Short mmCIF file of C-alpha atoms and ligand atoms in Angstrom, two decimals:
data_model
loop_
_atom_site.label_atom_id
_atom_site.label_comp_id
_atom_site.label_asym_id
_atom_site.label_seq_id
_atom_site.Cartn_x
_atom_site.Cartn_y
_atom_site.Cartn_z
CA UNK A 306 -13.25 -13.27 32.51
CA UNK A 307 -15.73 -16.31 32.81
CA UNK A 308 -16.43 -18.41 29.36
CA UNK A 309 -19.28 -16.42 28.70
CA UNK A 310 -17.52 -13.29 28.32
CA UNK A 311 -17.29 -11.58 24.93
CA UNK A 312 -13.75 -9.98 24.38
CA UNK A 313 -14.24 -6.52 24.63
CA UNK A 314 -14.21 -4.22 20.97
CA UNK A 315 -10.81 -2.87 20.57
CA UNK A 316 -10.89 0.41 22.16
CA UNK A 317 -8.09 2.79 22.19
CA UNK A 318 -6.96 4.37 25.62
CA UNK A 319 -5.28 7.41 25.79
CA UNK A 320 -1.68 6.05 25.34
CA UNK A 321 -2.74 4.60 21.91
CA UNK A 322 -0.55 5.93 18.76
CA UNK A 323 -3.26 7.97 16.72
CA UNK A 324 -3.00 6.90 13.47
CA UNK A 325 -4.53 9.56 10.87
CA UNK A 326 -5.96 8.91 7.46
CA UNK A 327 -6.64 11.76 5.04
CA UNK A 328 -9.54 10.65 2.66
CA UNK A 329 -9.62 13.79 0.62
CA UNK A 330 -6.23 13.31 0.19
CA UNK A 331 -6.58 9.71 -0.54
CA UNK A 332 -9.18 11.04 -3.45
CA UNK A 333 -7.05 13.98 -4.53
CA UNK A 334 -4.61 11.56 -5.40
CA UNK A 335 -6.89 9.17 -7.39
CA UNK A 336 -7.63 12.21 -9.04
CA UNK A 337 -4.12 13.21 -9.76
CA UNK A 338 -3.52 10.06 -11.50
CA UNK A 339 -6.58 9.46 -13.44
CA UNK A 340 -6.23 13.27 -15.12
CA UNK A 341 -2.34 11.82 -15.74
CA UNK A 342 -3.37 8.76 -17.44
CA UNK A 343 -4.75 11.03 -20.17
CA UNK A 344 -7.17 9.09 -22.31
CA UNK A 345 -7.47 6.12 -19.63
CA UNK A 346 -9.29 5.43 -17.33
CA UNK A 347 -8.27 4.61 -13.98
CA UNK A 348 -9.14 2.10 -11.48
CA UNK A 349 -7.80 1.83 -7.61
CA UNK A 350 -5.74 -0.98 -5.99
CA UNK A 351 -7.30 -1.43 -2.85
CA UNK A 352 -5.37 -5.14 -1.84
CA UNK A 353 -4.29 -5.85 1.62
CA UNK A 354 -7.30 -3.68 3.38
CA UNK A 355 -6.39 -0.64 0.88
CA UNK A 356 -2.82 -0.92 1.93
CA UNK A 357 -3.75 -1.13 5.66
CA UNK A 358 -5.48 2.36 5.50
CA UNK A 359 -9.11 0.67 6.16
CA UNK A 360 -10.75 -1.13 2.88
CA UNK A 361 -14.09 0.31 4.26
CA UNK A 362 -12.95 3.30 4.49
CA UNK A 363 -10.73 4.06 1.06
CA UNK A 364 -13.44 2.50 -1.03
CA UNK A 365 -16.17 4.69 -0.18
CA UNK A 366 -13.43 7.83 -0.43
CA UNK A 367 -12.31 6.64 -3.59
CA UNK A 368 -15.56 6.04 -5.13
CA UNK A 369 -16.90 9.65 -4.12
CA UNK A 370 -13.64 10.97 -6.32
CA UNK A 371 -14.93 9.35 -9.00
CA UNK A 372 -13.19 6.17 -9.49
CA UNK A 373 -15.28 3.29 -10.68
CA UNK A 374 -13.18 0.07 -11.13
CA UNK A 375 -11.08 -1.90 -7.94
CA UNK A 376 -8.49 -4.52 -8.06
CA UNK A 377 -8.35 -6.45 -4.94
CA UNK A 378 -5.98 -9.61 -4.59
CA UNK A 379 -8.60 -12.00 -2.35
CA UNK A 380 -11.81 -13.19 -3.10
CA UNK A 381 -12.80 -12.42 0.54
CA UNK A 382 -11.44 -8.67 0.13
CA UNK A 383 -13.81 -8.56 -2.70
CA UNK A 384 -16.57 -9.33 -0.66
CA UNK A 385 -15.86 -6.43 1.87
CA UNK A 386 -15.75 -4.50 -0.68
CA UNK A 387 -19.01 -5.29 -2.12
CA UNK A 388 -20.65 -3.96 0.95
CA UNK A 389 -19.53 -0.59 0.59
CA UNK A 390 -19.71 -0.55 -3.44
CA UNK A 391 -22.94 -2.42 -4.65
CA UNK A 392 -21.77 -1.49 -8.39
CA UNK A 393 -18.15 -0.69 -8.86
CA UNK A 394 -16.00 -3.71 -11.10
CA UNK A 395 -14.41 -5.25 -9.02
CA UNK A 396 -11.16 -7.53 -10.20
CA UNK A 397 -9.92 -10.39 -7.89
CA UNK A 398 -6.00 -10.09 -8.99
CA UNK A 399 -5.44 -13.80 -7.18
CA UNK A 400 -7.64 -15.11 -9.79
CA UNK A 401 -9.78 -18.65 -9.88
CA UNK A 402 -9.07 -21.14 -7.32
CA UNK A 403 -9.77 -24.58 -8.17
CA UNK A 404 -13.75 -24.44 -7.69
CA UNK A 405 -13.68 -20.91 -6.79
CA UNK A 406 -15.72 -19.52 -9.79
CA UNK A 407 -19.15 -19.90 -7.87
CA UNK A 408 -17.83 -17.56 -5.32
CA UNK A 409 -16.75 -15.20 -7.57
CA UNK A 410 -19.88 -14.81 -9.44
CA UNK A 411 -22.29 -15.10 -6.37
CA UNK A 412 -20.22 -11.62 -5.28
CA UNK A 413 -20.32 -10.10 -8.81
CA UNK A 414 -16.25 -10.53 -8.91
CA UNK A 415 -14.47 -10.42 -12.21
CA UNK A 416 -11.47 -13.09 -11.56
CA UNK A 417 -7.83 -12.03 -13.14
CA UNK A 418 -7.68 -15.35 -15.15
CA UNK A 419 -3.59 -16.54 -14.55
CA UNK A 420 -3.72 -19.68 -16.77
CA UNK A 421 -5.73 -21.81 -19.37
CA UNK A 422 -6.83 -24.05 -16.59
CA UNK A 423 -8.45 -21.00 -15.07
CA UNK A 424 -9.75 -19.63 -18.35
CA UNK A 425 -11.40 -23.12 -19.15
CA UNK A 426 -12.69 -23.25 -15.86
CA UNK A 427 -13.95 -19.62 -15.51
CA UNK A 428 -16.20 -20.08 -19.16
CA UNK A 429 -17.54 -23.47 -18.31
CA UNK A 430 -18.80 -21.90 -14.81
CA UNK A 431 -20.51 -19.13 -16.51
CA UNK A 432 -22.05 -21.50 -18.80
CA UNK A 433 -21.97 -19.44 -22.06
CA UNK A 434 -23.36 -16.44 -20.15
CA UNK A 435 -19.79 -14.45 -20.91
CA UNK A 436 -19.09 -13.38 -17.41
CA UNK A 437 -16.38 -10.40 -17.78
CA UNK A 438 -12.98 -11.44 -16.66
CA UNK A 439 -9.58 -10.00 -16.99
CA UNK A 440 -6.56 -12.20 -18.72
CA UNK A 441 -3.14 -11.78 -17.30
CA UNK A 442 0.23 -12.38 -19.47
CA UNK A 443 3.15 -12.81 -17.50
CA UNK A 444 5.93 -10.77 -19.73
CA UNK A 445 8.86 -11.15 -17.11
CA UNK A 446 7.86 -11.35 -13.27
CA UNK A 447 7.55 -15.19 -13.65
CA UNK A 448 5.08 -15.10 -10.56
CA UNK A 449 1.33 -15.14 -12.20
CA UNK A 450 -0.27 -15.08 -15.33
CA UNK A 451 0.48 -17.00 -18.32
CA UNK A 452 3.68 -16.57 -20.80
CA UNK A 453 3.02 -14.32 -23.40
CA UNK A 454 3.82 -16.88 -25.96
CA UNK A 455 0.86 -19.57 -24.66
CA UNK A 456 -1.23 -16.63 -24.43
CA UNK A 457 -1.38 -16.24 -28.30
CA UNK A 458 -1.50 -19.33 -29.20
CA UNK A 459 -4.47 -20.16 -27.16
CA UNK A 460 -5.78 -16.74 -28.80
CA UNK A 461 -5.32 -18.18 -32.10
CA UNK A 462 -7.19 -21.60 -30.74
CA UNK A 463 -10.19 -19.56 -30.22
CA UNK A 464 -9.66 -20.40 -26.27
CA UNK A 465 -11.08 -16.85 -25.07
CA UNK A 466 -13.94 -16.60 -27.09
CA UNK A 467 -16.13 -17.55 -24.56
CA UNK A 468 -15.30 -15.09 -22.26
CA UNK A 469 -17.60 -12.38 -21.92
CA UNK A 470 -15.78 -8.64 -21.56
CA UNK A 471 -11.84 -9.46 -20.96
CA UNK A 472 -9.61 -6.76 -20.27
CA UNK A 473 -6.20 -7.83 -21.34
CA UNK A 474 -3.39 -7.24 -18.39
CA UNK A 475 0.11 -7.36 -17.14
CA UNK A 476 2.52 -5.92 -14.37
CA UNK A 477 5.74 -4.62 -13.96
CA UNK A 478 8.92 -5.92 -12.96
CA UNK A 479 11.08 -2.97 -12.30
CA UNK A 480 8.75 0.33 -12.91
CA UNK A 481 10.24 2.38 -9.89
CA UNK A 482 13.51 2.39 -11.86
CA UNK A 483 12.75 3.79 -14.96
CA UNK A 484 16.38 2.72 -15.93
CA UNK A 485 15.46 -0.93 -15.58
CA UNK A 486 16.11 -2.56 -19.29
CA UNK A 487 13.52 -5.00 -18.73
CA UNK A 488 10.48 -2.33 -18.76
CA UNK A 489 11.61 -1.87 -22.37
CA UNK A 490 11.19 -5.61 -22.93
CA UNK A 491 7.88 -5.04 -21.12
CA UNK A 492 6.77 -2.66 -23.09
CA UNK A 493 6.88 -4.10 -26.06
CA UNK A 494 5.78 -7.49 -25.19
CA UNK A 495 2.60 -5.88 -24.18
CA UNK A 496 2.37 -3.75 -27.35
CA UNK A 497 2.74 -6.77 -29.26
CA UNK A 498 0.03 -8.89 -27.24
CA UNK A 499 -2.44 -5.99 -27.46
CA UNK A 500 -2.29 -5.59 -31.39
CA UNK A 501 -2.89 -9.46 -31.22
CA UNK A 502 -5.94 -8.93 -28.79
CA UNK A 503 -7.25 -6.16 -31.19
CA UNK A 504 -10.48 -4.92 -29.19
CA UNK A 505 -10.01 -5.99 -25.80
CA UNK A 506 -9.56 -3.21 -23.14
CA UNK A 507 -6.17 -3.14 -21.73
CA UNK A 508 -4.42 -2.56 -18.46
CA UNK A 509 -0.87 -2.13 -18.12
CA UNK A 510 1.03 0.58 -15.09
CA UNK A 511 1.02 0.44 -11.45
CA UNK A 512 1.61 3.15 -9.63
CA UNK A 513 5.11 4.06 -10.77
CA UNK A 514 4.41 2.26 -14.62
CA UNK A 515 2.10 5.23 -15.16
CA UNK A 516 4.89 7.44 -15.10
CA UNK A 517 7.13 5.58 -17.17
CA UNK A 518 8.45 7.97 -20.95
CA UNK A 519 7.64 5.32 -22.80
CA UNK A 520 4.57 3.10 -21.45
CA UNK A 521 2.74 1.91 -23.98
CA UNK A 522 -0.84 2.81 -24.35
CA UNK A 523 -3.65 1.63 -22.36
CA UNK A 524 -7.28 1.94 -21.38
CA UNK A 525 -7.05 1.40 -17.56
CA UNK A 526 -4.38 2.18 -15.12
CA UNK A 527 -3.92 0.20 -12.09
CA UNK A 528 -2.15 2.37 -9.37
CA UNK A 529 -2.09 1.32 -5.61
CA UNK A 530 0.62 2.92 -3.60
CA UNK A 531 0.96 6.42 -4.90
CA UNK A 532 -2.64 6.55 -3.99
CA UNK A 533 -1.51 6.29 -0.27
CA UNK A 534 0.71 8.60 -0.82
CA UNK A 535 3.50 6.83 -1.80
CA UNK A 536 6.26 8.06 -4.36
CA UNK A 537 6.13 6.53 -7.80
CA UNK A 538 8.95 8.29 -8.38
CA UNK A 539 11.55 7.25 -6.25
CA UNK A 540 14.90 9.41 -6.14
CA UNK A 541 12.19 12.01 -7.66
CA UNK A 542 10.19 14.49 -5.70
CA UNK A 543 6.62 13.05 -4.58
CA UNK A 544 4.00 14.33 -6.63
CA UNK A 545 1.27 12.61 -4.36
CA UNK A 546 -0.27 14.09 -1.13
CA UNK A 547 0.43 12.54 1.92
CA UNK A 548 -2.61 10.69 3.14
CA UNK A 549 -1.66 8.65 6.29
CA UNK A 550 0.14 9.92 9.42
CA UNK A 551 1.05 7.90 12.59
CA UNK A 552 1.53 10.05 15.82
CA UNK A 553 2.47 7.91 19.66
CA UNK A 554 2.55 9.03 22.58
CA UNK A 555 5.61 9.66 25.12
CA UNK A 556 4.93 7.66 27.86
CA UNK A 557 8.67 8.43 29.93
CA UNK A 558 11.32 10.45 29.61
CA UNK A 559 14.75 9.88 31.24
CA UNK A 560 18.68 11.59 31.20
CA UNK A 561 21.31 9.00 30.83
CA UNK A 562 25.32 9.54 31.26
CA UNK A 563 27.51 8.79 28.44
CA UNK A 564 28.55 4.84 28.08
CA UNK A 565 24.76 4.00 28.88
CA UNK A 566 23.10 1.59 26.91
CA UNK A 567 19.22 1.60 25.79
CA UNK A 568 16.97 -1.45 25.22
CA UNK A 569 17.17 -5.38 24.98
CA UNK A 570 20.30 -6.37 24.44
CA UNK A 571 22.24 -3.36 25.18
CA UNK A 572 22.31 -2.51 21.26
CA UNK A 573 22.73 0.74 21.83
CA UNK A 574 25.45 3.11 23.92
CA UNK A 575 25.11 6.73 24.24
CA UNK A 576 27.95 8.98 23.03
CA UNK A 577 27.71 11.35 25.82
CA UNK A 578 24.72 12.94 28.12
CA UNK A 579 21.61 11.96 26.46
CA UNK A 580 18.00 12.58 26.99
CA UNK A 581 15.78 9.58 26.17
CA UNK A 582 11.66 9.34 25.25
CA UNK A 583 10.16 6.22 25.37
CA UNK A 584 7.12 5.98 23.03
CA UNK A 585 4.49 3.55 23.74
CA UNK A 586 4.63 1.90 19.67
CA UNK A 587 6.59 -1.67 18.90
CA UNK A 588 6.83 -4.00 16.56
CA UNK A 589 3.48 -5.48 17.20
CA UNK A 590 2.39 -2.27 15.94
CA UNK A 591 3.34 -3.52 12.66
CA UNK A 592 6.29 -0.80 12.94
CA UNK A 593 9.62 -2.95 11.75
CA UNK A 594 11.76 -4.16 14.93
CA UNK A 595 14.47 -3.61 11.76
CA UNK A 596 14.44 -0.29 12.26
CA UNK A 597 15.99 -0.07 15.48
CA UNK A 598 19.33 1.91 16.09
CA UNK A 599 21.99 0.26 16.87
CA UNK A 600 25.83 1.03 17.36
CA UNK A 601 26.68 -1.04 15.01
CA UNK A 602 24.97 0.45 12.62
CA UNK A 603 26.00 3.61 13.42
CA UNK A 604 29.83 2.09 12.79
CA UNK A 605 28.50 1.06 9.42
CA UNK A 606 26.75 4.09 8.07
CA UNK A 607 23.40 2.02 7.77
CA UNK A 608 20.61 4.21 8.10
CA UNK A 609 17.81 3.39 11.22
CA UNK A 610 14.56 4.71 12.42
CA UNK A 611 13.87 8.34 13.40
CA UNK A 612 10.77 10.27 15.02
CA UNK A 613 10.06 13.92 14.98
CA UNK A 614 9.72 15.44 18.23
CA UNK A 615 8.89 18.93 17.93
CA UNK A 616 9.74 19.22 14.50
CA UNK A 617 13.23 17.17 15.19
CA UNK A 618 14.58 14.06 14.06
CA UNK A 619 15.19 11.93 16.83
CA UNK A 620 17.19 8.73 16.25
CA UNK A 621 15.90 5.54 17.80
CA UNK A 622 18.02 4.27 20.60
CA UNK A 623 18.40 0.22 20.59
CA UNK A 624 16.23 -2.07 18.75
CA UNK A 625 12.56 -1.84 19.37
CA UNK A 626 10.37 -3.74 21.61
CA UNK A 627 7.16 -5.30 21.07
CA UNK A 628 5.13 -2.33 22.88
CA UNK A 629 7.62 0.34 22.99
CA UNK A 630 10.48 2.12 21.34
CA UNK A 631 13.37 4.46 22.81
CA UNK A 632 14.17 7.54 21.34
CA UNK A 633 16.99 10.42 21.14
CA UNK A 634 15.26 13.04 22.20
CA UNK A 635 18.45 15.24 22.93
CA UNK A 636 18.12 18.01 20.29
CA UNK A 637 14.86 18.24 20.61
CA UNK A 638 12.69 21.38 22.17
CA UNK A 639 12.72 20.40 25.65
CA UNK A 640 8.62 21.07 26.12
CA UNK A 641 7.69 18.95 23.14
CA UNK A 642 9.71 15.94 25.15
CA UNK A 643 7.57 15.33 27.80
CA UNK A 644 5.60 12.99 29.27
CA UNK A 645 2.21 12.79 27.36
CA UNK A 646 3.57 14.47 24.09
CA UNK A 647 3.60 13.05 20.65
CA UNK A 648 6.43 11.46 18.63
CA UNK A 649 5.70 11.59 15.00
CA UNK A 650 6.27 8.62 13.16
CA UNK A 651 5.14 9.07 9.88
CA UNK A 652 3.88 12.62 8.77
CA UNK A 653 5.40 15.85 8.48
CA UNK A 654 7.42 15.67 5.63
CA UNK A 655 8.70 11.88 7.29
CA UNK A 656 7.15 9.88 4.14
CA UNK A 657 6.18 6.29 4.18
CA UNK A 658 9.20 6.02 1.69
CA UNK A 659 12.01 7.02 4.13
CA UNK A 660 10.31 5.30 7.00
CA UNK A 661 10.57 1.84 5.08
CA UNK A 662 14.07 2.91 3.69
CA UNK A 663 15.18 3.67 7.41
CA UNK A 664 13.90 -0.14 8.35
CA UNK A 665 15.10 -2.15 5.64
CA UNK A 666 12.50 -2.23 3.85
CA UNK A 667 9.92 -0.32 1.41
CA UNK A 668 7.17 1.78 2.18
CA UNK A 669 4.22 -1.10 1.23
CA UNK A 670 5.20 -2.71 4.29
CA UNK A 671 4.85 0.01 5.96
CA UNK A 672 1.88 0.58 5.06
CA UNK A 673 -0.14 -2.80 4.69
CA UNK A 674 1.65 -3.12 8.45
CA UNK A 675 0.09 -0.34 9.90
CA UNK A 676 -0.98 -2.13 13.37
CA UNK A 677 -4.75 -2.98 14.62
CA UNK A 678 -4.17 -1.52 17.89
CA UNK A 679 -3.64 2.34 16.67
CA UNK A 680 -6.72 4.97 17.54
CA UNK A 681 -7.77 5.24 13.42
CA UNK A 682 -9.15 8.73 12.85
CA UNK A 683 -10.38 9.40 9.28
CA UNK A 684 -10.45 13.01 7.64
CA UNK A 685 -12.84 14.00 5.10
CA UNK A 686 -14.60 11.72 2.61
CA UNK A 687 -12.70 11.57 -0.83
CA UNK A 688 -14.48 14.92 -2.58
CA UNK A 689 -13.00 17.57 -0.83
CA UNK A 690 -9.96 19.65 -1.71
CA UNK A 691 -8.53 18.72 1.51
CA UNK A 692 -6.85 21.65 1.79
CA UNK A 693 -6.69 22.75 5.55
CA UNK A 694 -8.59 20.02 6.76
CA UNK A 695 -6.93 20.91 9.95
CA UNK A 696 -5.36 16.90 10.02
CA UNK A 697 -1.88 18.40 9.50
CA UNK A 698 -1.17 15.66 7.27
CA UNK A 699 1.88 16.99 4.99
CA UNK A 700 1.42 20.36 5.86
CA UNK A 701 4.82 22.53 6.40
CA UNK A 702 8.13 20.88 7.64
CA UNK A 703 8.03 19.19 4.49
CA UNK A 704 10.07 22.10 2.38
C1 PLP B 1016 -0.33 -4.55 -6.36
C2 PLP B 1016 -0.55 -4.54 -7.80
C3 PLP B 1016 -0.76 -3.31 -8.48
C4 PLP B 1016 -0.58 -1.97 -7.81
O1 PLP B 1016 0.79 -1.71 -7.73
P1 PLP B 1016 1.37 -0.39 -7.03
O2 PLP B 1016 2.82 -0.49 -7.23
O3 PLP B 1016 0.96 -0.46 -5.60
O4 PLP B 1016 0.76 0.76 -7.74
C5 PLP B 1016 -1.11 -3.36 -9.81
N1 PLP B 1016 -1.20 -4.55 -10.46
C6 PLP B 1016 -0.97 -5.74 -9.85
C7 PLP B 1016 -1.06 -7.00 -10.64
C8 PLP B 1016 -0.61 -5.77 -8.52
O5 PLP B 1016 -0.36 -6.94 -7.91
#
């Protein structure tokens, strides 16, 4: 290629994983949640490129279902966003870097204030205009936001009353384990901060908060993960639709004899006469080299990856590569493991959930991993039922 050159757009070839995004399902679910948070309102997370489904995408999908207000963590996600929503509030969760507010307001971004510094700093740059601006209290994640504590005593200094609209937040610690003490101590921390902010709008569940027995009220919920079809309710049956599904192709397929071994470092050893598929996904597919199988894992009961392959599990055999992964393919129906058939890898009734379980890990990183190099094909637009799209996202083998 000579220095003039421009790198070619990323176009798939036709041993490219497909990776499938369901936008009426992505808007069913929004939909879902906002007629569960009862008198709320509801607003969409849409951080980390709308948990790698495609911020450009999701936005548009979500806003066509009705939903109105965004949290994104980044100022510069904020500005993608503004391309594709002229008029949706949009809150920057990261909140005001030093000097940042000029960016914020050029964009029409309402910052997620994390300390009096950034409070003073957000009302002097809006110069007694009363920009709107959302005020998080840290009540036990110790990671952002200010203790509950400084919070009302600056509230009794008359520190917030220059800013303009303020919508009064904070997040969970522990909400996917409804069991956790500490969303008690949560709970009540925030019902005590919002009597003490008497009129401010206030935010309190993420995905899994929402369905907390005894959340305490509030006027906006703040889901992210269940709206990509992750389950709030782990241990619990999903009550979200699946919206993303991940499908590579079979690029070999080979018998071994028992004693064999599969894959760098000879990780793996077959237990007798196996048939192997090797899929043309890795790790620098954003798919967890974690979730290889191993024999000693097997040994310890530790659960690794598995693919379906015409409608069967197959285990992974030996850790994965960068480009490609092995697979079990033994049980499965021998004309569904071919050469040039599909191995799914998430879809099918194989959630995002197990998938991150199976690697270590929890299904966000699956999902805000979801690699740059798949073929992305997008399903409806956010309004429709979704129902028999034709996508086969979710539907049957799921029981
Ligand atoms: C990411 C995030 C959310 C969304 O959480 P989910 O568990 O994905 O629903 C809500 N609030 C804050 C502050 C967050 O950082």
């Amino acid at each position: 290629m000579s220095p003039n050159d421009e790198p070619a757009e990323h176009e798939p070839g036709a041993d490219a994983a497909t990776l499938t995004i369901d936008l009426d399902a992505l808007g069913a679910n929004w939909r879902r949640l906002r007629d569960a948070s009862r008198d709320a309102a509801c607003a969409a997370v849409v951080k980390a490129n709308a948990y790698g489904t495609g911020l450009e995408r999701a936005v548009p999908a979500l806003a066509k279902a009705g939903c109105r207000t965004f949290f994104v963590a980044q100022v510069s996600e904020g500005r993608r966003l503004r391309h594709v929503a002229r008029d949706a509030e949009v809150y920057v969760l990261d909140g005001l870097a030093p000097g940042g507010a000029g960016e914020l307001i050029a964009a029409n971004l309402r910052p997620v204030l994390n300390s009096a510094e950034e409070v003073r700093e957000w009302v002097a740059a809006c110069g007694g205009a009363g920009l709107p601006a959302a005020l998080h209290v840290d009540t036990g994640m110790n990671r952002l936001g200010l203790p509950a504590d400084e919070a009302l005593r600056l509230k009794a200094e008359g520190a917030f009353d220059g800013l303009g609209e303020a919508l009064l937040m904070t997040h969970l610690v522990s909400a996917e384990d409804p069991a956790a003490p500490i969303n008690a101590r949560q709970a009540d921390a925030f019902r005590a901060l919002a009597q003490a902010f008497a009129g401010w709008r206030t935010s309190f569940a993420n995905s899994s908060g929402g369905f907390l027995p005894d959340a305490p009220p509030c006027d906006l919920a703040r889901p992210g993960y269940s709206l990509y079809g992750g389950n709030p309710t782990p241990g619990r049956e999903n009550p979200m639709r699946p919206v993303v599904r991940l499908e590579a192709v079979i690029l070999q397929v080979r018998d071994v004899p028992a004693g064999a071994t599969a894959g760098y470092g000879s990780h793996w050893t077959a237990p007798g006469p196996r048939r192997l598929a090797t899929i043309a996904l890795g790790y620098a597919d954003g798919y967890p080299r974690a979730a290889g199988g191993t024999d000693a894992k097997t040994r310890a009961g530790v659960p690794a990856g598995v693919a379906l392959v015409g409608g069967v599990r197959c285990p992974f055999s030996g850790v994965l590569s960068m480009d490609l992964t092995i697979l079990d393919v033994t049980d499965a129906p021998a004309e569904a493991a071919v050469r040039g058939g599909r191995a799914v890898m998430i879809g099918d009734g194989l959630e995002i959930d197990e998938v991150g379980m199976r690697a270590g890990t929890i299904g966000y990183e699956i999902l805000t991993g979801l690699g740059p190099r798949y073929r992305r094909v997008y399903v409806g637009d956010g309004a429709g039922t979704g129902a028999g799209t034709g996508s086969g996202t979710g539907a049957g083998g799921g029981g």
